Coordinates of C-alpha atoms in Angstrom, one line a residue:
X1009 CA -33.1 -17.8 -13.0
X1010 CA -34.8 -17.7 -16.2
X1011 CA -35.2 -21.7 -16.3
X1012 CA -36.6 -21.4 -12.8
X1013 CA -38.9 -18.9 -13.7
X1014 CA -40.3 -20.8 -16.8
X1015 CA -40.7 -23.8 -14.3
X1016 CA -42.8 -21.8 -11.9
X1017 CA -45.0 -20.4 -14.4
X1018 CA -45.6 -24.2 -16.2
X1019 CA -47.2 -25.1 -12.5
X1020 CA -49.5 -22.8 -12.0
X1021 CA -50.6 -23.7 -15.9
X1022 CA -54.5 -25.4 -15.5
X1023 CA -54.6 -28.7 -15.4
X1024 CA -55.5 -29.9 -19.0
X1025 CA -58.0 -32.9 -19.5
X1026 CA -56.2 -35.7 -21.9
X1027 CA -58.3 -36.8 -25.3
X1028 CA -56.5 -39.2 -26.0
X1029 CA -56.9 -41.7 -22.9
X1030 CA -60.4 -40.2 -21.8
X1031 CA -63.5 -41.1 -23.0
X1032 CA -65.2 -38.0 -24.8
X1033 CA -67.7 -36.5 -22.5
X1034 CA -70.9 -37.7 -22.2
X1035 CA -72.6 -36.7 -18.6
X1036 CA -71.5 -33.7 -17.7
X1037 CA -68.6 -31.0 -18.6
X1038 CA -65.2 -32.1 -18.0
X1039 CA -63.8 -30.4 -14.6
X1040 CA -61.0 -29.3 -16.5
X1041 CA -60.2 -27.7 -20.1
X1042 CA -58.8 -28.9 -23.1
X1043 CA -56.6 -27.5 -25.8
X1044 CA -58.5 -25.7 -28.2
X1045 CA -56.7 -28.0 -30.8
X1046 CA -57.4 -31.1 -28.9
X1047 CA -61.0 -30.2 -28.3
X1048 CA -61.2 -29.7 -32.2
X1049 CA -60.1 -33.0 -33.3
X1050 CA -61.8 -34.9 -31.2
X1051 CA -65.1 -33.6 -32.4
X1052 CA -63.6 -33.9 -36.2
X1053 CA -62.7 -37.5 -35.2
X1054 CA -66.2 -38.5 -34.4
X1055 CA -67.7 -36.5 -37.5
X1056 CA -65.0 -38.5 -40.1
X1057 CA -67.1 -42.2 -39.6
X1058 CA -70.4 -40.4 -41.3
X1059 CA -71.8 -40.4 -44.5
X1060 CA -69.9 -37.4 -46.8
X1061 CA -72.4 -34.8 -47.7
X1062 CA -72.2 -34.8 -51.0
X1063 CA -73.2 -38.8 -51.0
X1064 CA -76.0 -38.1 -48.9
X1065 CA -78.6 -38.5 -51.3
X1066 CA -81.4 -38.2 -48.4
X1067 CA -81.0 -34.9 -48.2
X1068 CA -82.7 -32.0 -49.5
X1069 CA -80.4 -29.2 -47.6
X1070 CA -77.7 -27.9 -49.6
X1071 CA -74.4 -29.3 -49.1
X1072 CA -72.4 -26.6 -51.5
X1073 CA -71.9 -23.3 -51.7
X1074 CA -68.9 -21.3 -53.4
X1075 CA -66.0 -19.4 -52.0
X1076 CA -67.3 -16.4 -51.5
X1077 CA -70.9 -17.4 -49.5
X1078 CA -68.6 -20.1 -47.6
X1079 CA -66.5 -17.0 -46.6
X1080 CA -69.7 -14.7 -46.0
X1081 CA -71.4 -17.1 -43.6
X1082 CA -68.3 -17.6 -41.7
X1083 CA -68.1 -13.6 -41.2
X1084 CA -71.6 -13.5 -40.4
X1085 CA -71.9 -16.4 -38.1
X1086 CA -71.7 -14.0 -35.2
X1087 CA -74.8 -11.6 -36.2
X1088 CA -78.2 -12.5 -34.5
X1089 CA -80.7 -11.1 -36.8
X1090 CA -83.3 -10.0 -34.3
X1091 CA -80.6 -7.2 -33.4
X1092 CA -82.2 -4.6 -35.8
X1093 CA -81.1 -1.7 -34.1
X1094 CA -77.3 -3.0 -34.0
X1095 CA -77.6 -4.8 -37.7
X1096 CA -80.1 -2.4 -39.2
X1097 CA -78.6 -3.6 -42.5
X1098 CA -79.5 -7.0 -42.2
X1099 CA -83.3 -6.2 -41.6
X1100 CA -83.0 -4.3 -45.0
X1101 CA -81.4 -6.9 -46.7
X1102 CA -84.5 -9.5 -45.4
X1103 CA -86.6 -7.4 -46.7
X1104 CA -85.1 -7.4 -50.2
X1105 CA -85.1 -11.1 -50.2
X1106 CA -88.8 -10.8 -49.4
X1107 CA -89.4 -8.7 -52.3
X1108 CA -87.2 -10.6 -54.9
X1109 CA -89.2 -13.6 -53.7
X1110 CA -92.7 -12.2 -54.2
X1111 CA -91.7 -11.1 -57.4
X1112 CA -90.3 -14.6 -58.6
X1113 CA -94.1 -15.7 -57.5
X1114 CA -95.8 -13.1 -59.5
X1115 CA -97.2 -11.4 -56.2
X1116 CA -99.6 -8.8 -57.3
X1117 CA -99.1 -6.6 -53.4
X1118 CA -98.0 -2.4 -54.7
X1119 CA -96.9 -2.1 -51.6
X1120 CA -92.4 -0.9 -51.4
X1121 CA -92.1 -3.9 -49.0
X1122 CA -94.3 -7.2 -49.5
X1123 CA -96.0 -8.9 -47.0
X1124 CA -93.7 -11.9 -45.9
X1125 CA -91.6 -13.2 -43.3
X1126 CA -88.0 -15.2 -43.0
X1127 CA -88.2 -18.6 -40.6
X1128 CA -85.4 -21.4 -39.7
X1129 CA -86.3 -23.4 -42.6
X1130 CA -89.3 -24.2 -44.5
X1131 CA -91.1 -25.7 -41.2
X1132 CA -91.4 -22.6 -39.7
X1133 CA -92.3 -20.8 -42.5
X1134 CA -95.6 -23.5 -43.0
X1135 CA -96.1 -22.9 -39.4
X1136 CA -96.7 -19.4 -40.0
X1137 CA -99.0 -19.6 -43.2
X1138 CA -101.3 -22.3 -41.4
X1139 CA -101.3 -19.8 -38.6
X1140 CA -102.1 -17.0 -40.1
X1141 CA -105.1 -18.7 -42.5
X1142 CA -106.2 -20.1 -39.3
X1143 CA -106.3 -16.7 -37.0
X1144 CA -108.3 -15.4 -40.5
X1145 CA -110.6 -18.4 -40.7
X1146 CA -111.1 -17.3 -36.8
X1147 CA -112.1 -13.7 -36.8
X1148 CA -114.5 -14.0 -39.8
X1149 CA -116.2 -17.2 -37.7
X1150 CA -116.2 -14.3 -34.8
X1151 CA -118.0 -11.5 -36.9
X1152 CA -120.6 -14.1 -37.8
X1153 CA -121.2 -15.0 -34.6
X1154 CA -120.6 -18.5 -35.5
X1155 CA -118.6 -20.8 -33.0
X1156 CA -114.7 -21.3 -34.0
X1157 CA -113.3 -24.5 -31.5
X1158 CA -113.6 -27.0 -34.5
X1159 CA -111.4 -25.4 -37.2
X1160 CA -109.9 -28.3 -40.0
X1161 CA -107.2 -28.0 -42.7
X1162 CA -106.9 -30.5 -45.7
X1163 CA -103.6 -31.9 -47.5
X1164 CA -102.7 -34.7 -49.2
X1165 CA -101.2 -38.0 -47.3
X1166 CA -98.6 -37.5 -48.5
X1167 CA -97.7 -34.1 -46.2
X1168 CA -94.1 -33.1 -44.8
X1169 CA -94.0 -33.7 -40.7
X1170 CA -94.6 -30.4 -39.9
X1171 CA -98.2 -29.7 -41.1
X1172 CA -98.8 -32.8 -38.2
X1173 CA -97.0 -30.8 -35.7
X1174 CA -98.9 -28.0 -36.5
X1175 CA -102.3 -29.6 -36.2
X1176 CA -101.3 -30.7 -33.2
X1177 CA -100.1 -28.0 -31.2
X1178 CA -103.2 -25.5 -32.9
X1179 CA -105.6 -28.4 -31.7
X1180 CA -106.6 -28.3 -35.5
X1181 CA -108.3 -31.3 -36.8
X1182 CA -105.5 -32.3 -40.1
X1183 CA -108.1 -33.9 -42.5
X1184 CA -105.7 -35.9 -45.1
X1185 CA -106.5 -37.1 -49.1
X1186 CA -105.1 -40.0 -49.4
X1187 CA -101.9 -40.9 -51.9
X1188 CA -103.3 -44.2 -54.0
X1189 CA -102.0 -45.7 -57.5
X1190 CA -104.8 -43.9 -59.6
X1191 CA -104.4 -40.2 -57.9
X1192 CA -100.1 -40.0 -57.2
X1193 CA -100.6 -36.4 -55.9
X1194 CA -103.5 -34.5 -54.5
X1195 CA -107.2 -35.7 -55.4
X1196 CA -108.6 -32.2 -56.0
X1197 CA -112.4 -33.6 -56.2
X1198 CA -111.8 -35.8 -52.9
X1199 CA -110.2 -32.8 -51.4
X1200 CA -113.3 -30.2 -52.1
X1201 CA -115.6 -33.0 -50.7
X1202 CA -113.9 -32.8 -47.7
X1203 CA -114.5 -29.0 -47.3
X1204 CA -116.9 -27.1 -45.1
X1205 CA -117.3 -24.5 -43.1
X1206 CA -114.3 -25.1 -40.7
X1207 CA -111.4 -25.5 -43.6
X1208 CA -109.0 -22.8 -42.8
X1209 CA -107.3 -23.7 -45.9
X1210 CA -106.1 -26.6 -48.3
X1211 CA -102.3 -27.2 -48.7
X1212 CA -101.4 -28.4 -52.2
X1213 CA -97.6 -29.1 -52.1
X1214 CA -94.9 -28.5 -54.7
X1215 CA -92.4 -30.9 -54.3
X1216 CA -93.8 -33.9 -52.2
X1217 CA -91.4 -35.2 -50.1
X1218 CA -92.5 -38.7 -50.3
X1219 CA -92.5 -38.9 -54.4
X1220 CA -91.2 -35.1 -55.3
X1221 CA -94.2 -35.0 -57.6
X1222 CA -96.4 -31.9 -57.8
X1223 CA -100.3 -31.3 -56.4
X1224 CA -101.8 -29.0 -59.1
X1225 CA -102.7 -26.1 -57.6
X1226 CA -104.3 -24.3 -60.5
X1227 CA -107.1 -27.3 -61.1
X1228 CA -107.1 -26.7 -57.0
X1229 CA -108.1 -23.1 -57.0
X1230 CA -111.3 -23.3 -60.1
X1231 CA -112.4 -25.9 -57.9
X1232 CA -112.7 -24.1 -54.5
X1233 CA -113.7 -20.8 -56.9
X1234 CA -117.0 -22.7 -57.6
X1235 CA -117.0 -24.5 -53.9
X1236 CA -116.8 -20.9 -52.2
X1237 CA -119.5 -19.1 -55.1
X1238 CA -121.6 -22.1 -54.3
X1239 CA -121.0 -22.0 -50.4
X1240 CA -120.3 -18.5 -49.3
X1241 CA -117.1 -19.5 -47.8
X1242 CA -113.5 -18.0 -48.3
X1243 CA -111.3 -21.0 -48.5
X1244 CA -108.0 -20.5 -48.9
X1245 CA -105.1 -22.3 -50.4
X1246 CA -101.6 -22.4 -49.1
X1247 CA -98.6 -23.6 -51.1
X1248 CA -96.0 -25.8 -49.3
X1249 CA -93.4 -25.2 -52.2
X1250 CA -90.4 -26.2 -49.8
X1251 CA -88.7 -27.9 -53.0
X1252 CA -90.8 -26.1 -55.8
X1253 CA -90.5 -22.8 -55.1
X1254 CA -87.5 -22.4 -55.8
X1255 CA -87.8 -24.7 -59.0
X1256 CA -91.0 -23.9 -61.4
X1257 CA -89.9 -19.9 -61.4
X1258 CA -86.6 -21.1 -63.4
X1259 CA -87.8 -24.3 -65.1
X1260 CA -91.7 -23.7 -65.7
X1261 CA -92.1 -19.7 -65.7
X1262 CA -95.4 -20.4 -67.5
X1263 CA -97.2 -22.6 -65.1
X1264 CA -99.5 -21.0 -62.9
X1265 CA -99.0 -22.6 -59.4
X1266 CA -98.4 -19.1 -57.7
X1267 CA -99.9 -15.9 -56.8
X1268 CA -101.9 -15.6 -60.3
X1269 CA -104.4 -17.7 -58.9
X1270 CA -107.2 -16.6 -57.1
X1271 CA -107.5 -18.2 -54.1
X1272 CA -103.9 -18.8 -53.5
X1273 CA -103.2 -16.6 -50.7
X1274 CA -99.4 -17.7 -49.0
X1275 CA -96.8 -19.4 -49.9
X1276 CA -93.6 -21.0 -48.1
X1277 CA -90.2 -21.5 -49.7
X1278 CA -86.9 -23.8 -48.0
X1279 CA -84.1 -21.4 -48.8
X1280 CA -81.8 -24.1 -47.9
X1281 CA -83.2 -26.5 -50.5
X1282 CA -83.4 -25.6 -53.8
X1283 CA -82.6 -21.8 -52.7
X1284 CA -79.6 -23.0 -52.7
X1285 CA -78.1 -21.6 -49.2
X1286 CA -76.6 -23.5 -46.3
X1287 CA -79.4 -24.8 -43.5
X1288 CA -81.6 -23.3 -42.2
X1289 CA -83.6 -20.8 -43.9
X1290 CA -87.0 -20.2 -44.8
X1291 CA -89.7 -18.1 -46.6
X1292 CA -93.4 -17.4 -46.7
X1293 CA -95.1 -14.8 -48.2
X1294 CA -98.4 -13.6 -48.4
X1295 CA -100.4 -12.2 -51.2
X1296 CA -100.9 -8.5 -49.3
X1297 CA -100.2 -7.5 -45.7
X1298 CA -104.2 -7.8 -45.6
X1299 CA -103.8 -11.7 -45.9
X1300 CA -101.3 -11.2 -42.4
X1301 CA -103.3 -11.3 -39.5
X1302 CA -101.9 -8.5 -36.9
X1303 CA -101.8 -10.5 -34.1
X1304 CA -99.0 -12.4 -35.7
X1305 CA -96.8 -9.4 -35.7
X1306 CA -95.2 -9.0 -32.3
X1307 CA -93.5 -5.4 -31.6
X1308 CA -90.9 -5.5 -28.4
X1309 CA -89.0 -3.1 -26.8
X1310 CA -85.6 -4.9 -26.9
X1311 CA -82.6 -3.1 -26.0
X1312 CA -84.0 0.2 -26.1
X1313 CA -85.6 0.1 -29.6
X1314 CA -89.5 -1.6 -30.5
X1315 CA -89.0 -4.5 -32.9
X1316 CA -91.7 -5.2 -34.7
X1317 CA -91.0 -9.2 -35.4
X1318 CA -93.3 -11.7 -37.1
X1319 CA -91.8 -15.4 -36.8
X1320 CA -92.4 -18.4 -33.8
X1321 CA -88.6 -17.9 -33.3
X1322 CA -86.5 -14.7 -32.1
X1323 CA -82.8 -14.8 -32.0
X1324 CA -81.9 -16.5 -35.1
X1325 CA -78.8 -16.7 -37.3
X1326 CA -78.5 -13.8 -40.2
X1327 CA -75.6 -15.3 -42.0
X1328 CA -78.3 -17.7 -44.3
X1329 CA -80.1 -14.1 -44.9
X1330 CA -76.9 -12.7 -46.2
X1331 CA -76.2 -16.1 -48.3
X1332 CA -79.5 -16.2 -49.8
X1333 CA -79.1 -12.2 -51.0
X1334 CA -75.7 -13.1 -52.5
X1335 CA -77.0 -15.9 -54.4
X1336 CA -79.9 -13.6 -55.8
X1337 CA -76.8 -11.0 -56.5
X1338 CA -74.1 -13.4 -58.0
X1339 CA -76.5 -16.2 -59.8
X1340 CA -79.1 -13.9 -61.1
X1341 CA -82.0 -15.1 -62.9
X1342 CA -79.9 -17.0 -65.5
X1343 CA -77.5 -18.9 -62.8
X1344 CA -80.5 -20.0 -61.2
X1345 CA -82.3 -21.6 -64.2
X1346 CA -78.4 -23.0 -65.5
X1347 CA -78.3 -24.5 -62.0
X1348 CA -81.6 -25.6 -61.9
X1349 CA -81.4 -27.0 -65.4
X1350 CA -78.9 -28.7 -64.7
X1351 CA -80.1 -30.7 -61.6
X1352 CA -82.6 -31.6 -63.7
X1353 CA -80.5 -33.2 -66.4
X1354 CA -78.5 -35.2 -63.6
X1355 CA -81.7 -36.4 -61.9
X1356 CA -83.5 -37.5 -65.0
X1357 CA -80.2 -39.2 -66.2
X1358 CA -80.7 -40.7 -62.7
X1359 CA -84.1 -41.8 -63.4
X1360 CA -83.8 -43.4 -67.0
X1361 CA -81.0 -45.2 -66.0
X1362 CA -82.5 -46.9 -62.9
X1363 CA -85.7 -47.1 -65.1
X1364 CA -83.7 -49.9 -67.4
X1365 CA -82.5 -51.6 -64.8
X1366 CA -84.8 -55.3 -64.9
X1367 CA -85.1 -54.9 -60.8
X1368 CA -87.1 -52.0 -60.8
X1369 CA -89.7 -49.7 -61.9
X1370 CA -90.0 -45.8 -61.4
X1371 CA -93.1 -44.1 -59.7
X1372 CA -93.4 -41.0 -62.3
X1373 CA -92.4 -41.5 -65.7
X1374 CA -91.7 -38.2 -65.7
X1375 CA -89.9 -35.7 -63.1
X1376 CA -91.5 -32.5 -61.6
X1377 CA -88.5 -31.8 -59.3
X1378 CA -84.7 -33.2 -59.4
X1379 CA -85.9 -36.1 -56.8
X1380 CA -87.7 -39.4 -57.4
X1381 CA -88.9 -42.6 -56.1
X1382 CA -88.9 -46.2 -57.1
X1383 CA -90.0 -49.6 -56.1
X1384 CA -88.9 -53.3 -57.1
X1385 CA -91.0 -54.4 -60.0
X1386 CA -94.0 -56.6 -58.3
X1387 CA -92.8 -59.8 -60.5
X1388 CA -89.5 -59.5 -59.6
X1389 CA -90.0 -58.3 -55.7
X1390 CA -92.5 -61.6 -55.6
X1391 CA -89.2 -64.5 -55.8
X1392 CA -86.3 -61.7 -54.8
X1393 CA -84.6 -62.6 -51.3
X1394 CA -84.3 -59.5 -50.6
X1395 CA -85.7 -56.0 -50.3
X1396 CA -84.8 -52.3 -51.3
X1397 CA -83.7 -52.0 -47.3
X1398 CA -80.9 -54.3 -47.8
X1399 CA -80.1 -52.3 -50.9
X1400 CA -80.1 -49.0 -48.5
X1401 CA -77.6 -50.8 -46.1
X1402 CA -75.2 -52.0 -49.1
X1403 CA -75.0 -48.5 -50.2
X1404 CA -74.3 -47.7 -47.3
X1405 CA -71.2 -49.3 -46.5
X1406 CA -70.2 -47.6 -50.0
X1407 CA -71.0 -44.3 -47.9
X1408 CA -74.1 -43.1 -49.9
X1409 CA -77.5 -42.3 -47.8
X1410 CA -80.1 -43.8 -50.3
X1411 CA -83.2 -44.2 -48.1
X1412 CA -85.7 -46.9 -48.5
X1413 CA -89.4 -46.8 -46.4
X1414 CA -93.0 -47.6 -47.0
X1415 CA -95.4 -45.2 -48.7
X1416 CA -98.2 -43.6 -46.4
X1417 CA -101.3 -44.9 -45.7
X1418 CA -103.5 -46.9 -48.6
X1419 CA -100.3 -47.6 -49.9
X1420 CA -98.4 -48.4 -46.9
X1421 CA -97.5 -51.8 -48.5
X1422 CA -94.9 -50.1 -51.5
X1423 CA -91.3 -50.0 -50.3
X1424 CA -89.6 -47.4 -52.3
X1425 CA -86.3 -45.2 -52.5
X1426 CA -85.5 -42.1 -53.3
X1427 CA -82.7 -39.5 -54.9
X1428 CA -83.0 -36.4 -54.1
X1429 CA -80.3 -34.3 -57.0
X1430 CA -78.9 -31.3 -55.6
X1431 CA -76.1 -28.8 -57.3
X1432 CA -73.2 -30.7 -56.2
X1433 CA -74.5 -33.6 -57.6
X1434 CA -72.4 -34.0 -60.9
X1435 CA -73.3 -36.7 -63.8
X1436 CA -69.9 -38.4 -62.4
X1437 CA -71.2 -38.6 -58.8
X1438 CA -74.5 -40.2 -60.4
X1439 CA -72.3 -42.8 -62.2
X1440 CA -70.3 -43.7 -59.1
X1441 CA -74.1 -44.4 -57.9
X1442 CA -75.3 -46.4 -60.7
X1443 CA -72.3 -48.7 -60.5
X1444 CA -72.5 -49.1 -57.1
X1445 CA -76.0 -50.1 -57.1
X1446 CA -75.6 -52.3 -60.0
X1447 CA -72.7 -54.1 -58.5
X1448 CA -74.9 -54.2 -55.0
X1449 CA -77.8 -55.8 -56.4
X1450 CA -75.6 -58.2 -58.4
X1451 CA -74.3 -59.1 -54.7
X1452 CA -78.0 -59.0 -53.8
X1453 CA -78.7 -61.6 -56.2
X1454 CA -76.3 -64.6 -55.1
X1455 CA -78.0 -64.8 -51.8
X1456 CA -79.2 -68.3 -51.1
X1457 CA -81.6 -67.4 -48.1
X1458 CA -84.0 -64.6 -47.2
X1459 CA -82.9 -61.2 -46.0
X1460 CA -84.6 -60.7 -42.3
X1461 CA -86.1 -57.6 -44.0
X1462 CA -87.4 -59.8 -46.9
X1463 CA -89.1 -62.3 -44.4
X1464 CA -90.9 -59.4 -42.5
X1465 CA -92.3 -58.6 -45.3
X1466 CA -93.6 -61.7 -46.4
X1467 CA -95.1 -62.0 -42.7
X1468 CA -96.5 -58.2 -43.1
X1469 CA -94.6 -57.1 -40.8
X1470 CA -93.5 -53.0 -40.1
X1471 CA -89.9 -52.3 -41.1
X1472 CA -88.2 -48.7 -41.3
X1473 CA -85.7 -47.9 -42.9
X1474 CA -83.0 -46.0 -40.8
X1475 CA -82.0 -43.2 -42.8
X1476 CA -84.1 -40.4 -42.4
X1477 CA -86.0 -39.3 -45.4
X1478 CA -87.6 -35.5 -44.9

């Protein structure tokens, strides 16, 4: 009776789609379920084939944290942050980061909680400075009675995506300095000649994705100090320190980039860059609530209780928020600056080493972040068969992400690639690199006919690179 029993039950059991002789789903969800197990591998099985994280040298996000955050974002995973009424702990937490953060930027607000929000990575965060200089640029324009459709913000050509996205959905006009061989990082004088009336800021950046070099925001703000005494205006500046941020505090405590200077009103931070925190997590903060327009602050009664919110997002993840507090808890000041330090070491390790290879010649000759770029030298790129793309795809198939692409425009012509160093990335990992590259360009070397990448570019032709590089 028993057996008989067991047999009944086993029929009325679901049906269970097969993995193993099914394609995986593409169209629509399967009409029946799949063993938790089964379901598990199959996704595993398609994410073995990539590119390891730690030899994803693309990268900026952080691809390590310890033990103990690991096992605090896995506990957290389930807490929406936005729930400040349920998780009224979390919102306090936020807040600390805020502080900790405005403090490590010399912020000058009295105030017990300073002026700043969190975002889903640095994007949102730049979204929300350019917002709020441009809703400030907007009501002083309104109290003088002067029209405010035509509003403009300047950056270098150099800029991340997101300040395009943001011009473009503000129906700003994004007025851009261009990168050349004499000015590397922002033109300063070429940027003030581009102000008037209608800036709503200028966006030096610390940590340029394209190079990792660093605008120099202090020469920035005396020249808009005697542009604005000359003008009348109240041009702003906003830091896009997505990489920096998180790296002058520790490495370059003396250099004034930050809140000490005048005119430098907000600044944005990636948390899960050099913050060191799993993706995604961002920071801005402003100078003094008075520098936060109101209208960006959004209160909501949500499940019985007003939340006061200011971000482009709502429901959002509060496990990175908890990460990020533990790392300012466990690393302190002084694990921050040995970490940092130490990036450093590997990256310009990195960048002398490549430097003596005969193939190639680095952009900076010295580093401002733990990332760097570098071309083939012009005499040798002039007979090579090949290009740095076909170096990308033989590092590839070694499993490393080393991106190559073209610089932006004016110097659209350089093909370059780029390390970006990150705390997992030990001096042994950067040997396994070296040898690698040395031992691909070797390979590189023997080839008898042009690459297809090499004869596009001796026809001028476009070519990208296909490993994505921001």
């Amino acid at each position: 009776m028993e057996q008989s029993t067991e047999k009944k039950e086993c029929c009325k059991a679901p049906k269970c789609c097969s993995t193993a002789t099914q394609p995986a789903p593409t169209e629509r969800i399967p009409e029946h379920h799949t063993s938790a197990k089964a379901a598990y591998r199959l996704i595993r099985d398609e994410m073995m084939p990539q590119t390891q994280p730690r030899l994803n040298l693309a990268t900026f996000v952080t691809t390590y944290m310890d033990e103990y955050a690991t096992r605090l974002v896995n506990e957290a995973v389930a807490i929406n942050y936005i729930d400040e009424t349920e998780y009224p702990r979390v919102a306090v937490i936020c807040g600390r980061c805020l502080n900790m953060i405005a403090n490590l930027w010399n912020s000058p607000e009295k105030a017990e909680w300073k002026a700043g929000a969190v975002g889903i990575g640095s994007s949102e965060a730049c979204m929300l400075g350019g917002v709020a200089a441009w809703l400030r640029w907007r009501e002083r324009r309104k109290a003088q009675g002067k029209p405010y459709d035509k509003p403009n913000l300047i950056i270098s050509s150099g800029y991340q995506v997101v300040w395009e996205k943001f011009c473009q959905l503000w129906q700003i006009e994004l007025r851009t300095v261009p990168l050349t061989a004499e000015h590397p990082t922002l033109d300063v004088e070429q940027a003030i000649a581009m102000c008037d009336e209608n800036t709503i800021c200028v966006v030096p950046i610390q940590g340029v994705t394209w190079t990792g070099m660093n605008d120099d925001v202090e020469a920035l703000d005396a020249a808009l100090e005697a542009y604005n005494a000359k003008t009348g205006y109240e041009i702003p500046i906003h830091v896009d320190a997505a990489s920096g941020g998180f790296i002058l505090p520790f490495l370059k405590p003396e250099h004034k980039w930050d809140f000490r200077l005048k005119w430098v009103l907000s600044i944005s931070t990636s948390g899960h860059k050099y913050g060191l925190v799993y993706p995604g997590l961002g920071w801005v903060v402003w100078k003094d609530k008075k520098y936060m327009p109101r209208e960006m602050a959004f209160s909501v009664n949500y499940l019985g209780a007003n939340i006061t919110q200011v971000g482009l997002n709502f429901s959002r993840p509060a496990a990175q928020i908890l990460a990020q507090y533990y790392n300012f808890i466990h690393l302190g000041m002084e694990g921050y600056t040995r970490i940092q330090q130490q990036t450093m070491e590997v990256a310009r390790y990195c960048h002398s080493e490549i430097a003596k290879m005969p193939q190639f010649e680095c952009y900076a000759k010295e580093l401002d972040n733990p990332l760097f770029i570098w071309s083939l030298k012009a005499e040798y790129a002039a007979k090579a068969k090949w290009t740095l793309f076909d170096l990308q795809d033989k590092l590839k198939q070694s499993g490393w992400m080393v991106p190559a692409y073209t610089m932006p425009k004016n110097i659209e012509q350089m093909v370059v690639m780029r390390i970006v160093v990150r705390r997992d990335t030990s001096r042994d990992v950067a040997d396994m690199l070296l040898k690698d590259m040395a031992a691909a360009v070797a390979e590189l070397e023997q080839l008898e006919y042009p690459t297809p990448s090499r004869l596009k570019c001796e026809r001028r032709e476009p070519h990208k690179g296909k490993v994505y590089t921001h």
